[in-house]
CSV table of C-alpha atoms in Angstrom, one decimal:
chain,number,residue,atom,x,y,z
A,19,MET,CA,51.4,97.7,104.1
A,20,ARG,CA,52.5,101.3,103.7
A,21,GLY,CA,54.8,102.5,100.9
A,22,LYS,CA,54.5,103.2,97.2
A,23,ARG,CA,52.2,101.0,95.2
A,24,TYR,CA,52.4,100.5,91.5
A,25,ARG,CA,49.7,98.7,89.5
A,26,SER,CA,50.6,96.7,86.4
A,27,ARG,CA,49.3,97.7,83.0
A,28,ARG,CA,47.6,95.8,80.2
A,29,GLN,CA,48.5,96.0,76.5
A,30,TRP,CA,46.0,94.4,74.2
A,31,TYR,CA,48.6,93.4,71.6
A,32,ASN,CA,47.2,90.1,70.6
A,33,THR,CA,43.6,91.3,70.4
A,34,GLN,CA,44.6,94.2,68.2
A,35,ALA,CA,46.7,92.0,65.9
A,36,TRP,CA,43.9,89.5,65.6
A,37,ALA,CA,41.4,92.2,64.9
A,38,TYR,CA,43.5,93.3,61.9
A,39,PHE,CA,43.8,89.8,60.7
A,40,SER,CA,40.1,89.2,61.1
A,41,VAL,CA,39.2,91.9,58.6
A,42,GLY,CA,41.1,90.1,55.9
A,43,LEU,CA,39.7,86.8,56.9
A,44,PHE,CA,36.1,88.1,56.8
A,45,LEU,CA,36.7,89.6,53.4
A,46,ALA,CA,38.1,86.4,52.1
A,47,GLY,CA,35.0,84.5,53.4
A,48,THR,CA,32.7,87.0,51.8
A,49,VAL,CA,34.5,86.8,48.4
A,50,GLY,CA,34.3,83.0,48.7
A,51,ALA,CA,30.6,83.2,49.3
A,52,LEU,CA,30.0,85.6,46.3
A,53,THR,CA,32.1,83.6,43.9
A,54,THR,CA,30.8,80.1,44.8
A,55,GLY,CA,27.4,80.9,46.2
A,56,ARG,CA,28.2,78.8,49.3
A,57,PHE,CA,27.8,80.5,52.6
A,58,LEU,CA,30.0,78.0,54.3
A,59,TYR,CA,33.1,80.2,53.8
A,60,PRO,CA,31.8,83.2,55.8
A,61,ILE,CA,30.6,80.9,58.5
A,62,LEU,CA,34.0,79.2,58.8
A,63,ALA,CA,35.6,82.7,58.7
A,64,PHE,CA,33.4,84.0,61.5
A,65,THR,CA,34.0,80.8,63.6
A,66,VAL,CA,37.8,81.2,63.3
A,67,ILE,CA,37.6,84.9,64.0
A,68,ALA,CA,35.5,84.3,67.2
A,69,LEU,CA,37.9,81.5,68.5
A,70,GLY,CA,41.0,83.6,67.7
A,71,LEU,CA,39.6,86.7,69.4
A,72,GLY,CA,38.8,84.6,72.5
A,73,VAL,CA,42.3,83.2,72.7
A,74,ALA,CA,43.9,86.6,72.1
A,75,TYR,CA,41.7,88.2,74.8
A,76,MET,CA,42.6,85.5,77.3
A,77,ARG,CA,46.4,86.0,76.6
A,78,ASP,CA,46.1,89.8,76.8
A,79,ARG,CA,44.0,89.8,79.9
A,80,GLY,CA,46.9,88.2,81.7
A,81,GLU,CA,47.3,88.6,85.4
A,82,GLU,CA,47.1,91.8,87.4
A,83,CYS,CA,50.2,92.4,89.5
A,84,THR,CA,51.1,94.9,92.2
A,85,TYR,CA,54.6,96.2,93.1
A,86,ILE,CA,55.0,97.6,96.6
A,87,ILE,CA,58.1,99.5,97.9
A,88,ASP,CA,58.3,100.3,101.5
A,89,GLU,CA,61.3,101.4,103.6
A,90,GLN,CA,62.9,97.9,103.8
A,91,HIS,CA,61.5,95.7,101.1
A,92,VAL,CA,60.3,95.5,97.5
A,93,VAL,CA,57.3,93.3,97.3
A,94,LEU,CA,56.2,91.8,93.9
A,95,ARG,CA,52.7,90.3,94.0
A,96,ASN,CA,50.3,88.5,91.6
A,97,ALA,CA,47.1,86.6,92.2
A,98,ARG,CA,48.8,83.4,93.4
A,99,GLU,CA,52.0,84.4,95.1
A,100,GLU,CA,54.3,87.2,96.2
A,101,VAL,CA,58.0,87.7,96.8
A,102,SER,CA,59.5,90.1,99.3
A,103,ILE,CA,63.0,91.4,98.4
A,104,PRO,CA,65.2,93.3,100.9
A,105,HIS,CA,66.5,96.6,99.6
A,106,GLN,CA,70.1,95.4,99.8
A,107,SER,CA,69.3,92.6,97.4
A,108,VAL,CA,68.5,95.0,94.5
A,109,VAL,CA,71.5,95.4,92.1
A,110,ASP,CA,70.0,97.5,89.4
A,111,THR,CA,66.9,98.1,87.2
A,112,SER,CA,66.5,99.2,83.6
A,113,LEU,CA,63.9,100.0,81.0
A,114,ILE,CA,63.5,97.5,78.2
A,115,ASP,CA,61.0,97.1,75.4
A,116,ARG,CA,58.9,94.0,74.5
A,117,SER,CA,61.1,92.7,71.8
A,118,ALA,CA,64.4,93.2,73.7
A,119,ALA,CA,62.9,91.7,76.8
A,120,ARG,CA,61.8,88.6,74.9
A,121,ASP,CA,65.3,88.1,73.3
A,122,TYR,CA,67.0,88.7,76.7
A,123,ILE,CA,64.8,86.1,78.5
A,124,ILE,CA,65.1,83.5,75.8
A,125,GLN,CA,68.9,83.8,75.9
A,126,HIS,CA,69.2,83.7,79.6
A,127,ALA,CA,66.7,80.9,80.1
A,128,ARG,CA,68.9,78.6,78.0
A,129,GLU,CA,72.1,79.4,79.9
A,130,ASP,CA,73.6,76.3,81.6
A,131,VAL,CA,70.8,74.1,80.4
A,132,PRO,CA,72.2,70.6,79.5
A,133,ALA,CA,71.9,69.6,75.9
A,134,GLY,CA,68.8,67.5,75.3
A,135,ALA,CA,67.0,68.9,78.3
A,136,PRO,CA,63.2,68.9,77.8
A,137,ARG,CA,61.5,72.0,76.5
A,138,SER,CA,59.5,72.2,79.8
A,139,VAL,CA,62.7,73.0,81.7
A,140,ILE,CA,63.4,76.1,79.5
A,141,ARG,CA,59.7,77.1,79.7
A,142,ARG,CA,59.8,77.0,83.5
A,143,ARG,CA,62.9,79.2,83.5
A,144,GLU,CA,61.2,81.7,81.1
A,145,GLY,CA,58.1,81.7,83.3
A,146,ALA,CA,60.2,82.6,86.3
A,147,PHE,CA,61.3,85.8,84.6
A,148,VAL,CA,57.7,87.0,83.7
A,149,ARG,CA,55.6,85.7,86.6
A,150,TYR,CA,55.1,89.3,87.8
A,151,CYS,CA,54.6,90.8,84.3
A,152,SER,CA,51.1,91.4,83.1
A,153,VAL,CA,52.0,92.0,79.5
A,154,ASP,CA,52.4,89.2,76.9
A,155,ILE,CA,55.9,89.6,75.4
A,156,GLY,CA,55.4,86.9,72.8
A,157,LEU,CA,57.5,84.0,74.3
A,158,ARG,CA,55.0,81.6,72.8
A,159,THR,CA,53.0,82.2,69.6
A,160,PHE,CA,50.3,80.3,67.7
A,161,THR,CA,51.0,82.0,64.4
A,162,PHE,CA,54.5,80.8,63.6
A,163,GLY,CA,55.9,84.2,64.6
A,164,LEU,CA,53.8,86.2,62.1
A,165,GLY,CA,51.6,87.8,64.8
A,166,ARG,CA,54.6,88.4,67.0
A,167,ARG,CA,56.4,90.4,64.3
A,168,MET,CA,53.2,92.4,63.6
A,169,ILE,CA,52.9,93.2,67.3
A,170,ASP,CA,56.6,94.2,67.6
A,171,ARG,CA,56.0,96.9,64.9
A,172,MET,CA,53.0,98.4,66.7
A,173,PRO,CA,53.8,101.9,68.2
A,174,ASN,CA,52.6,100.9,71.7
A,175,SER,CA,54.8,97.8,71.8
A,176,LYS,CA,57.7,100.2,72.4
A,177,ASN,CA,56.2,101.1,75.8
A,178,ASP,CA,59.0,100.1,78.2
A,179,LEU,CA,58.9,97.3,80.7
A,180,VAL,CA,61.2,97.2,83.7
A,181,LEU,CA,63.9,94.6,84.2
A,182,LEU,CA,64.9,94.1,87.9
A,183,ARG,CA,68.1,92.3,88.8
A,184,LEU,CA,69.0,90.9,92.2
A,185,ARG,CA,72.3,90.0,93.9
A,186,ASN,CA,71.4,86.3,94.0
A,187,GLY,CA,71.2,86.2,90.2
A,188,GLU,CA,67.4,86.3,90.0
A,189,GLU,CA,65.8,88.7,87.5
A,190,TYR,CA,62.2,89.8,87.1
A,191,LEU,CA,60.4,91.5,84.2
A,192,LEU,CA,57.8,94.0,85.5
A,193,SER,CA,55.1,95.9,83.7
A,194,PRO,CA,54.2,98.9,85.9
A,195,LEU,CA,51.7,101.5,84.7
A,196,TYR,CA,54.2,104.2,85.6
A,197,ASN,CA,57.5,102.7,84.6
A,198,GLN,CA,59.8,105.8,84.9
A,199,ASP,CA,58.7,106.4,88.5
A,200,LEU,CA,59.3,102.7,89.5
A,201,VAL,CA,62.7,102.7,87.9
A,202,SER,CA,63.7,106.0,89.6
A,203,THR,CA,62.7,104.6,93.0
A,204,LEU,CA,64.4,101.2,92.5
A,205,SER,CA,67.6,102.9,91.2
A,206,ARG,CA,67.7,105.0,94.4
A,207,ILE,CA,67.4,101.8,96.4
A,208,ALA,CA,70.2,100.1,94.5
A,209,ARG,CA,72.5,103.1,95.1
A,210,GLU,CA,71.8,103.4,98.9
A,211,PRO,CA,72.8,100.2,100.8
A,212,GLY,CA,70.7,101.0,103.9
A,213,PRO,CA,66.9,101.5,104.3
A,214,VAL,CA,65.5,104.1,102.0
A,215,ARG,CA,62.6,106.4,103.0
A,216,VAL,CA,59.8,105.8,100.6
A,217,GLU,CA,56.8,108.1,100.5
A,218,GLY,CA,53.5,107.0,99.0
């Protein structure tokens, strides 16, 4: 397929946050061993660190996505599926950071959901927003929000993602490596109702 191709990017937020936490945990285990003479504490600390790093890595590794824009369609693709969107279906696109994207998705995923609906319904709706996003935006956390708040303060967490809105009400969060270029191309598509010449 000809057209412009954009690769998704990875941000190792969880791995970095866990690495910071691991330093403190290792020091605590070392102090426990020195004060009690029992080496059980550093062994436990090392075990927790290894398990935590494994989980953090798997979450950050995510899923590579590709965004393809030709003269008639915008194609969003991941390892399992793809969606082909006609140009005339694109309403607009905007840059949004990790924290704002999470808040936006949580709010919209709960709209029109009946009271008492199972949590799985909301999670499915949240998942629909981010299925073509390779960056973990912190919708689910194993640290009661502590790690999420730490990540939100990291400088690279301000790297903008892209929110794509369609005429049928669907919205997708994208994580292109070159976000400004993708937004520029999609904005031109939204402004021009007919086929748009795309060079790539």
